[in-house]
JSON list of C-alpha atoms in Angstrom, two decimals:
[
{"chain": "A", "resi": 1, "resn": "PHE", "atom": "CA", "xyz": [107.36, 100.94, 113.16]},
{"chain": "A", "resi": 2, "resn": "SER", "atom": "CA", "xyz": [109.70, 99.40, 115.62]},
{"chain": "A", "resi": 3, "resn": "THR", "atom": "CA", "xyz": [111.38, 96.19, 114.48]},
{"chain": "A", "resi": 4, "resn": "ALA", "atom": "CA", "xyz": [109.11, 94.18, 116.79]},
{"chain": "A", "resi": 5, "resn": "GLU", "atom": "CA", "xyz": [105.98, 95.85, 115.39]},
{"chain": "A", "resi": 6, "resn": "ARG", "atom": "CA", "xyz": [107.12, 95.27, 111.81]},
{"chain": "A", "resi": 7, "resn": "ASP", "atom": "CA", "xyz": [107.91, 91.62, 112.54]},
{"chain": "A", "resi": 8, "resn": "ALA", "atom": "CA", "xyz": [104.54, 91.17, 114.26]},
{"chain": "A", "resi": 9, "resn": "PHE", "atom": "CA", "xyz": [102.68, 92.54, 111.22]},
{"chain": "A", "resi": 10, "resn": "MET", "atom": "CA", "xyz": [104.72, 90.25, 108.96]},
{"chain": "A", "resi": 11, "resn": "GLY", "atom": "CA", "xyz": [103.88, 87.34, 111.26]},
{"chain": "A", "resi": 12, "resn": "GLU", "atom": "CA", "xyz": [100.20, 88.21, 111.09]},
{"chain": "A", "resi": 13, "resn": "ALA", "atom": "CA", "xyz": [100.36, 88.39, 107.30]},
{"chain": "A", "resi": 14, "resn": "ARG", "atom": "CA", "xyz": [101.97, 84.94, 107.20]},
{"chain": "A", "resi": 15, "resn": "PHE", "atom": "CA", "xyz": [99.29, 83.67, 109.57]},
{"chain": "A", "resi": 16, "resn": "LEU", "atom": "CA", "xyz": [96.47, 85.05, 107.38]},
{"chain": "A", "resi": 17, "resn": "ARG", "atom": "CA", "xyz": [98.03, 83.60, 104.23]},
{"chain": "A", "resi": 18, "resn": "SER", "atom": "CA", "xyz": [98.43, 80.24, 105.98]},
{"chain": "A", "resi": 19, "resn": "TRP", "atom": "CA", "xyz": [94.84, 80.31, 107.20]},
{"chain": "A", "resi": 20, "resn": "ALA", "atom": "CA", "xyz": [93.56, 81.17, 103.71]},
{"chain": "A", "resi": 21, "resn": "TYR", "atom": "CA", "xyz": [95.60, 78.44, 102.00]},
{"chain": "A", "resi": 22, "resn": "PHE", "atom": "CA", "xyz": [94.64, 75.89, 104.65]},
{"chain": "A", "resi": 23, "resn": "ASN", "atom": "CA", "xyz": [90.97, 76.59, 103.94]},
{"chain": "A", "resi": 24, "resn": "LEU", "atom": "CA", "xyz": [91.64, 76.21, 100.22]},
{"chain": "A", "resi": 25, "resn": "VAL", "atom": "CA", "xyz": [93.41, 72.88, 100.77]},
{"chain": "A", "resi": 26, "resn": "MET", "atom": "CA", "xyz": [90.62, 71.56, 103.00]},
{"chain": "A", "resi": 27, "resn": "ASN", "atom": "CA", "xyz": [88.01, 72.47, 100.40]},
{"chain": "A", "resi": 28, "resn": "PHE", "atom": "CA", "xyz": [89.78, 71.94, 97.06]},
{"chain": "A", "resi": 29, "resn": "ASP", "atom": "CA", "xyz": [92.88, 69.80, 97.76]},
{"chain": "A", "resi": 30, "resn": "SER", "atom": "CA", "xyz": [95.46, 71.17, 95.29]},
{"chain": "A", "resi": 31, "resn": "VAL", "atom": "CA", "xyz": [95.35, 74.85, 94.29]},
{"chain": "A", "resi": 32, "resn": "PRO", "atom": "CA", "xyz": [97.81, 77.29, 92.70]},
{"chain": "A", "resi": 33, "resn": "LEU", "atom": "CA", "xyz": [100.30, 78.57, 95.29]},
{"chain": "A", "resi": 34, "resn": "VAL", "atom": "CA", "xyz": [101.47, 82.18, 94.87]},
{"chain": "A", "resi": 35, "resn": "MET", "atom": "CA", "xyz": [104.25, 83.25, 97.24]},
{"chain": "A", "resi": 36, "resn": "TYR", "atom": "CA", "xyz": [105.08, 86.67, 95.83]},
{"chain": "A", "resi": 37, "resn": "ALA", "atom": "CA", "xyz": [103.41, 90.06, 95.98]},
{"chain": "A", "resi": 38, "resn": "VAL", "atom": "CA", "xyz": [101.10, 90.98, 93.13]},
{"chain": "A", "resi": 39, "resn": "ASP", "atom": "CA", "xyz": [100.59, 94.66, 92.42]},
{"chain": "A", "resi": 40, "resn": "ASN", "atom": "CA", "xyz": [98.50, 94.17, 89.30]},
{"chain": "A", "resi": 41, "resn": "ILE", "atom": "CA", "xyz": [96.16, 91.25, 88.65]},
{"chain": "A", "resi": 42, "resn": "THR", "atom": "CA", "xyz": [96.98, 91.28, 84.93]},
{"chain": "A", "resi": 43, "resn": "LYS", "atom": "CA", "xyz": [100.56, 90.29, 85.78]},
{"chain": "A", "resi": 44, "resn": "VAL", "atom": "CA", "xyz": [99.42, 87.00, 87.33]},
{"chain": "A", "resi": 45, "resn": "PRO", "atom": "CA", "xyz": [99.97, 84.18, 84.86]},
{"chain": "A", "resi": 46, "resn": "TYR", "atom": "CA", "xyz": [97.84, 81.08, 84.74]},
{"chain": "A", "resi": 47, "resn": "LEU", "atom": "CA", "xyz": [99.36, 78.76, 87.30]},
{"chain": "A", "resi": 48, "resn": "PRO", "atom": "CA", "xyz": [98.83, 75.03, 87.60]},
{"chain": "A", "resi": 49, "resn": "ALA", "atom": "CA", "xyz": [97.71, 73.55, 90.91]},
{"chain": "A", "resi": 50, "resn": "THR", "atom": "CA", "xyz": [100.37, 72.91, 93.54]},
{"chain": "A", "resi": 51, "resn": "ARG", "atom": "CA", "xyz": [100.27, 69.57, 95.33]},
{"chain": "A", "resi": 52, "resn": "GLN", "atom": "CA", "xyz": [98.59, 69.61, 98.74]},
{"chain": "A", "resi": 53, "resn": "ASP", "atom": "CA", "xyz": [101.69, 68.36, 100.56]},
{"chain": "A", "resi": 54, "resn": "VAL", "atom": "CA", "xyz": [103.79, 71.22, 99.14]},
{"chain": "A", "resi": 55, "resn": "ILE", "atom": "CA", "xyz": [101.19, 73.78, 100.23]},
{"chain": "A", "resi": 56, "resn": "LEU", "atom": "CA", "xyz": [100.94, 72.24, 103.70]},
{"chain": "A", "resi": 57, "resn": "ASP", "atom": "CA", "xyz": [104.74, 72.21, 104.07]},
{"chain": "A", "resi": 58, "resn": "THR", "atom": "CA", "xyz": [104.71, 75.91, 103.14]},
{"chain": "A", "resi": 59, "resn": "ILE", "atom": "CA", "xyz": [101.95, 76.60, 105.66]},
{"chain": "A", "resi": 60, "resn": "GLU", "atom": "CA", "xyz": [103.85, 74.81, 108.43]},
{"chain": "A", "resi": 61, "resn": "ALA", "atom": "CA", "xyz": [107.03, 76.80, 107.72]},
{"chain": "A", "resi": 62, "resn": "ASP", "atom": "CA", "xyz": [105.09, 80.09, 107.60]},
{"chain": "A", "resi": 63, "resn": "LEU", "atom": "CA", "xyz": [103.35, 79.33, 110.89]},
{"chain": "A", "resi": 64, "resn": "VAL", "atom": "CA", "xyz": [106.67, 78.68, 112.65]},
{"chain": "A", "resi": 65, "resn": "LYS", "atom": "CA", "xyz": [107.93, 82.09, 111.44]},
{"chain": "A", "resi": 66, "resn": "SER", "atom": "CA", "xyz": [104.61, 83.65, 112.40]},
{"chain": "A", "resi": 67, "resn": "PHE", "atom": "CA", "xyz": [104.62, 82.18, 115.90]},
{"chain": "A", "resi": 68, "resn": "ASN", "atom": "CA", "xyz": [108.11, 83.55, 116.54]},
{"chain": "A", "resi": 69, "resn": "ALA", "atom": "CA", "xyz": [107.15, 87.03, 115.30]},
{"chain": "A", "resi": 70, "resn": "VAL", "atom": "CA", "xyz": [103.69, 87.84, 116.65]},
{"chain": "A", "resi": 71, "resn": "PHE", "atom": "CA", "xyz": [103.02, 89.26, 120.10]},
{"chain": "A", "resi": 72, "resn": "THR", "atom": "CA", "xyz": [101.87, 87.18, 123.04]},
{"chain": "A", "resi": 73, "resn": "GLY", "atom": "CA", "xyz": [98.80, 89.37, 123.53]},
{"chain": "A", "resi": 74, "resn": "VAL", "atom": "CA", "xyz": [100.09, 92.16, 125.76]},
{"chain": "A", "resi": 75, "resn": "ILE", "atom": "CA", "xyz": [102.44, 94.87, 124.54]},
{"chain": "A", "resi": 76, "resn": "ASN", "atom": "CA", "xyz": [103.35, 98.37, 125.63]},
{"chain": "A", "resi": 77, "resn": "VAL", "atom": "CA", "xyz": [101.27, 101.01, 123.86]},
{"chain": "A", "resi": 78, "resn": "PRO", "atom": "CA", "xyz": [101.34, 104.81, 124.05]},
{"chain": "A", "resi": 79, "resn": "ASN", "atom": "CA", "xyz": [99.53, 106.04, 127.13]},
{"chain": "A", "resi": 80, "resn": "THR", "atom": "CA", "xyz": [96.76, 108.51, 126.39]},
{"chain": "A", "resi": 81, "resn": "PHE", "atom": "CA", "xyz": [96.91, 110.27, 129.73]},
{"chain": "A", "resi": 82, "resn": "ASP", "atom": "CA", "xyz": [100.60, 110.78, 130.39]},
{"chain": "A", "resi": 83, "resn": "ILE", "atom": "CA", "xyz": [103.98, 110.44, 128.77]},
{"chain": "A", "resi": 84, "resn": "GLY", "atom": "CA", "xyz": [105.30, 106.92, 128.22]},
{"chain": "A", "resi": 85, "resn": "LYS", "atom": "CA", "xyz": [103.77, 103.55, 127.52]},
{"chain": "A", "resi": 86, "resn": "ARG", "atom": "CA", "xyz": [101.57, 101.16, 129.45]},
{"chain": "A", "resi": 87, "resn": "PRO", "atom": "CA", "xyz": [100.91, 97.42, 129.09]},
{"chain": "A", "resi": 88, "resn": "SER", "atom": "CA", "xyz": [97.72, 96.76, 127.15]},
{"chain": "A", "resi": 89, "resn": "GLU", "atom": "CA", "xyz": [95.87, 94.16, 125.11]},
{"chain": "A", "resi": 90, "resn": "GLU", "atom": "CA", "xyz": [93.93, 96.76, 123.13]},
{"chain": "A", "resi": 91, "resn": "THR", "atom": "CA", "xyz": [96.13, 96.51, 120.06]},
{"chain": "A", "resi": 92, "resn": "THR", "atom": "CA", "xyz": [96.58, 92.76, 120.14]},
{"chain": "A", "resi": 93, "resn": "ARG", "atom": "CA", "xyz": [93.53, 91.08, 121.67]},
{"chain": "A", "resi": 94, "resn": "LEU", "atom": "CA", "xyz": [91.68, 91.02, 118.36]},
{"chain": "A", "resi": 95, "resn": "ARG", "atom": "CA", "xyz": [94.72, 90.33, 116.20]},
{"chain": "A", "resi": 96, "resn": "ALA", "atom": "CA", "xyz": [96.72, 87.20, 115.52]},
{"chain": "A", "resi": 97, "resn": "THR", "atom": "CA", "xyz": [98.80, 86.41, 118.60]},
{"chain": "A", "resi": 98, "resn": "LYS", "atom": "CA", "xyz": [100.96, 83.44, 119.57]},
{"chain": "A", "resi": 99, "resn": "ARG", "atom": "CA", "xyz": [97.82, 81.68, 120.83]},
{"chain": "A", "resi": 100, "resn": "THR", "atom": "CA", "xyz": [96.03, 82.25, 117.51]},
{"chain": "A", "resi": 101, "resn": "VAL", "atom": "CA", "xyz": [98.98, 80.92, 115.52]},
{"chain": "A", "resi": 102, "resn": "ALA", "atom": "CA", "xyz": [99.32, 77.90, 117.84]},
{"chain": "A", "resi": 103, "resn": "THR", "atom": "CA", "xyz": [95.62, 77.13, 117.28]},
{"chain": "A", "resi": 104, "resn": "LEU", "atom": "CA", "xyz": [96.07, 77.02, 113.51]},
{"chain": "A", "resi": 105, "resn": "GLN", "atom": "CA", "xyz": [99.31, 75.04, 113.86]},
{"chain": "A", "resi": 106, "resn": "ALA", "atom": "CA", "xyz": [97.48, 72.40, 115.89]},
{"chain": "A", "resi": 107, "resn": "GLU", "atom": "CA", "xyz": [94.72, 72.22, 113.27]},
{"chain": "A", "resi": 108, "resn": "VAL", "atom": "CA", "xyz": [97.21, 71.81, 110.41]},
{"chain": "A", "resi": 109, "resn": "TYR", "atom": "CA", "xyz": [99.16, 69.14, 112.29]},
{"chain": "A", "resi": 110, "resn": "LEU", "atom": "CA", "xyz": [95.95, 67.24, 113.06]},
{"chain": "A", "resi": 111, "resn": "TRP", "atom": "CA", "xyz": [94.96, 67.44, 109.39]},
{"chain": "A", "resi": 112, "resn": "ARG", "atom": "CA", "xyz": [98.30, 65.84, 108.52]},
{"chain": "A", "resi": 113, "resn": "ASN", "atom": "CA", "xyz": [98.14, 63.19, 111.27]},
{"chain": "A", "resi": 114, "resn": "LYS", "atom": "CA", "xyz": [101.15, 64.74, 113.01]},
{"chain": "A", "resi": 115, "resn": "TYR", "atom": "CA", "xyz": [99.84, 64.17, 116.51]},
{"chain": "A", "resi": 116, "resn": "ALA", "atom": "CA", "xyz": [103.03, 64.86, 118.47]},
{"chain": "A", "resi": 117, "resn": "GLN", "atom": "CA", "xyz": [103.40, 68.23, 116.74]},
{"chain": "A", "resi": 118, "resn": "ALA", "atom": "CA", "xyz": [99.71, 68.98, 117.38]},
{"chain": "A", "resi": 119, "resn": "VAL", "atom": "CA", "xyz": [100.24, 68.35, 121.10]},
{"chain": "A", "resi": 120, "resn": "ALA", "atom": "CA", "xyz": [103.29, 70.64, 121.04]},
{"chain": "A", "resi": 121, "resn": "ALA", "atom": "CA", "xyz": [101.21, 73.37, 119.35]},
{"chain": "A", "resi": 122, "resn": "CYS", "atom": "CA", "xyz": [98.53, 72.97, 122.03]},
{"chain": "A", "resi": 123, "resn": "ASP", "atom": "CA", "xyz": [101.25, 73.28, 124.66]},
{"chain": "A", "resi": 124, "resn": "ASN", "atom": "CA", "xyz": [102.39, 76.50, 122.95]},
{"chain": "A", "resi": 125, "resn": "TYR", "atom": "CA", "xyz": [98.80, 77.75, 123.17]},
{"chain": "A", "resi": 126, "resn": "ALA", "atom": "CA", "xyz": [98.61, 76.96, 126.88]},
{"chain": "A", "resi": 127, "resn": "ASN", "atom": "CA", "xyz": [102.06, 78.39, 127.63]},
{"chain": "A", "resi": 128, "resn": "ASN", "atom": "CA", "xyz": [101.14, 81.73, 126.05]},
{"chain": "A", "resi": 129, "resn": "GLY", "atom": "CA", "xyz": [98.12, 82.52, 128.19]},
{"chain": "A", "resi": 130, "resn": "GLY", "atom": "CA", "xyz": [95.80, 79.79, 126.93]},
{"chain": "A", "resi": 131, "resn": "GLY", "atom": "CA", "xyz": [93.90, 77.13, 128.74]},
{"chain": "A", "resi": 132, "resn": "ALA", "atom": "CA", "xyz": [90.49, 77.14, 130.33]},
{"chain": "A", "resi": 133, "resn": "PRO", "atom": "CA", "xyz": [89.96, 80.25, 132.49]},
{"chain": "A", "resi": 134, "resn": "GLY", "atom": "CA", "xyz": [88.71, 79.19, 135.88]},
{"chain": "A", "resi": 135, "resn": "GLY", "atom": "CA", "xyz": [89.91, 75.67, 135.17]},
{"chain": "A", "resi": 136, "resn": "THR", "atom": "CA", "xyz": [86.67, 74.32, 133.68]},
{"chain": "A", "resi": 137, "resn": "TRP", "atom": "CA", "xyz": [85.62, 73.32, 130.21]},
{"chain": "A", "resi": 138, "resn": "PHE", "atom": "CA", "xyz": [82.50, 75.51, 130.51]},
{"chain": "A", "resi": 139, "resn": "ASN", "atom": "CA", "xyz": [84.57, 78.61, 131.26]},
{"chain": "A", "resi": 140, "resn": "LEU", "atom": "CA", "xyz": [86.62, 78.06, 128.12]},
{"chain": "A", "resi": 141, "resn": "PHE", "atom": "CA", "xyz": [83.59, 79.02, 126.00]},
{"chain": "A", "resi": 142, "resn": "TRP", "atom": "CA", "xyz": [81.79, 81.46, 128.30]},
{"chain": "A", "resi": 143, "resn": "GLY", "atom": "CA", "xyz": [82.51, 85.12, 128.91]},
{"chain": "A", "resi": 144, "resn": "LYS", "atom": "CA", "xyz": [83.49, 88.21, 127.02]},
{"chain": "A", "resi": 145, "resn": "SER", "atom": "CA", "xyz": [86.24, 88.24, 124.41]},
{"chain": "A", "resi": 146, "resn": "ASN", "atom": "CA", "xyz": [87.75, 91.32, 126.05]},
{"chain": "A", "resi": 147, "resn": "GLU", "atom": "CA", "xyz": [88.37, 89.29, 129.18]},
{"chain": "A", "resi": 148, "resn": "ASN", "atom": "CA", "xyz": [90.85, 87.27, 127.12]},
{"chain": "A", "resi": 149, "resn": "LEU", "atom": "CA", "xyz": [88.61, 84.20, 126.99]},
{"chain": "A", "resi": 150, "resn": "PHE", "atom": "CA", "xyz": [88.67, 81.93, 123.99]},
{"chain": "A", "resi": 151, "resn": "ASN", "atom": "CA", "xyz": [84.89, 81.79, 123.31]},
{"chain": "A", "resi": 152, "resn": "GLY", "atom": "CA", "xyz": [85.46, 79.45, 120.38]},
{"chain": "A", "resi": 153, "resn": "GLU", "atom": "CA", "xyz": [86.66, 82.34, 118.20]},
{"chain": "A", "resi": 154, "resn": "MET", "atom": "CA", "xyz": [89.87, 81.88, 116.27]},
{"chain": "A", "resi": 155, "resn": "PHE", "atom": "CA", "xyz": [90.16, 85.54, 115.45]},
{"chain": "A", "resi": 156, "resn": "THR", "atom": "CA", "xyz": [87.96, 88.53, 114.73]},
{"chain": "A", "resi": 157, "resn": "VAL", "atom": "CA", "xyz": [88.56, 92.09, 113.64]},
{"chain": "A", "resi": 158, "resn": "VAL", "atom": "CA", "xyz": [86.70, 94.67, 115.68]},
{"chain": "A", "resi": 159, "resn": "PHE", "atom": "CA", "xyz": [86.68, 98.42, 115.30]},
{"chain": "A", "resi": 160, "resn": "GLU", "atom": "CA", "xyz": [84.74, 100.87, 117.42]},
{"chain": "A", "resi": 161, "resn": "TYR", "atom": "CA", "xyz": [86.48, 104.23, 117.46]},
{"chain": "A", "resi": 162, "resn": "LEU", "atom": "CA", "xyz": [84.13, 106.01, 119.87]},
{"chain": "A", "resi": 163, "resn": "GLY", "atom": "CA", "xyz": [84.39, 103.12, 122.32]},
{"chain": "A", "resi": 164, "resn": "ARG", "atom": "CA", "xyz": [88.19, 103.38, 122.12]},
{"chain": "A", "resi": 165, "resn": "GLU", "atom": "CA", "xyz": [88.31, 99.86, 120.72]},
{"chain": "A", "resi": 166, "resn": "ILE", "atom": "CA", "xyz": [90.51, 100.63, 117.78]},
{"chain": "A", "resi": 167, "resn": "ASN", "atom": "CA", "xyz": [92.22, 98.34, 115.36]},
{"chain": "A", "resi": 168, "resn": "PRO", "atom": "CA", "xyz": [95.66, 99.81, 114.60]},
{"chain": "A", "resi": 169, "resn": "LEU", "atom": "CA", "xyz": [95.34, 98.91, 110.92]},
{"chain": "A", "resi": 170, "resn": "MET", "atom": "CA", "xyz": [92.44, 101.37, 110.55]},
{"chain": "A", "resi": 171, "resn": "ARG", "atom": "CA", "xyz": [94.89, 104.27, 110.79]},
{"chain": "A", "resi": 172, "resn": "TYR", "atom": "CA", "xyz": [96.63, 103.01, 107.68]},
{"chain": "A", "resi": 173, "resn": "VAL", "atom": "CA", "xyz": [93.76, 101.82, 105.47]},
{"chain": "A", "resi": 174, "resn": "SER", "atom": "CA", "xyz": [90.74, 103.96, 106.42]},
{"chain": "A", "resi": 175, "resn": "ASN", "atom": "CA", "xyz": [89.97, 107.17, 104.57]},
{"chain": "A", "resi": 176, "resn": "ASP", "atom": "CA", "xyz": [87.55, 108.29, 107.32]},
{"chain": "A", "resi": 177, "resn": "PRO", "atom": "CA", "xyz": [89.33, 110.84, 109.53]},
{"chain": "A", "resi": 178, "resn": "LEU", "atom": "CA", "xyz": [86.44, 110.80, 112.03]},
{"chain": "A", "resi": 179, "resn": "SER", "atom": "CA", "xyz": [87.24, 107.17, 112.80]},
{"chain": "A", "resi": 180, "resn": "GLY", "atom": "CA", "xyz": [90.97, 107.74, 113.11]},
{"chain": "A", "resi": 181, "resn": "GLY", "atom": "CA", "xyz": [91.85, 106.92, 109.51]},
{"chain": "A", "resi": 182, "resn": "GLU", "atom": "CA", "xyz": [94.85, 108.66, 107.98]},
{"chain": "A", "resi": 183, "resn": "TYR", "atom": "CA", "xyz": [94.71, 106.65, 104.71]},
{"chain": "A", "resi": 184, "resn": "MET", "atom": "CA", "xyz": [98.45, 106.03, 104.78]},
{"chain": "A", "resi": 185, "resn": "VAL", "atom": "CA", "xyz": [98.15, 102.91, 102.60]},
{"chain": "A", "resi": 186, "resn": "VAL", "atom": "CA", "xyz": [96.23, 103.86, 99.50]},
{"chain": "A", "resi": 187, "resn": "PRO", "atom": "CA", "xyz": [95.39, 101.28, 96.81]},
{"chain": "A", "resi": 188, "resn": "SER", "atom": "CA", "xyz": [97.15, 101.81, 93.51]},
{"chain": "A", "resi": 189, "resn": "ASP", "atom": "CA", "xyz": [95.37, 102.07, 90.18]}
]
């Protein structure tokens, strides 16, 4: 990994953790907050619930780090046909990008009645390739995801190896060599 790729993956991990905890807070209010890696479920002690405001403060801080680390949506990827790299969205369009993080930031700020911060997050969305394509509300929700339109989706994970729509994480976690998996990250016992 390059430093930028490593930081982007870390940013996406923070985004996913923030998204998961935000859903827990919205549904259950206070829940246990675990901020360290767990390699064995038996090592997890019983934890009391953490106050909602503490969890939301943690989410906000993680989303700021995430926004600064993830890609905007276009990066240089290895070119299949010749030596070098070419600009592409194929490795980022279905991953957490600055726009995705800004969307969740706005939602969290709205949940907390922090309207000025929510507006700033929406501005971050628009300044990183967001906004209504074609300038109309209708066009914001109409079209194909691969045309970089919002379509109401926050994020999805797509994988179609034969169609060359690959998710770069598949190389690491898939044990199917026919789909490009090298099984580089194997679960432990």
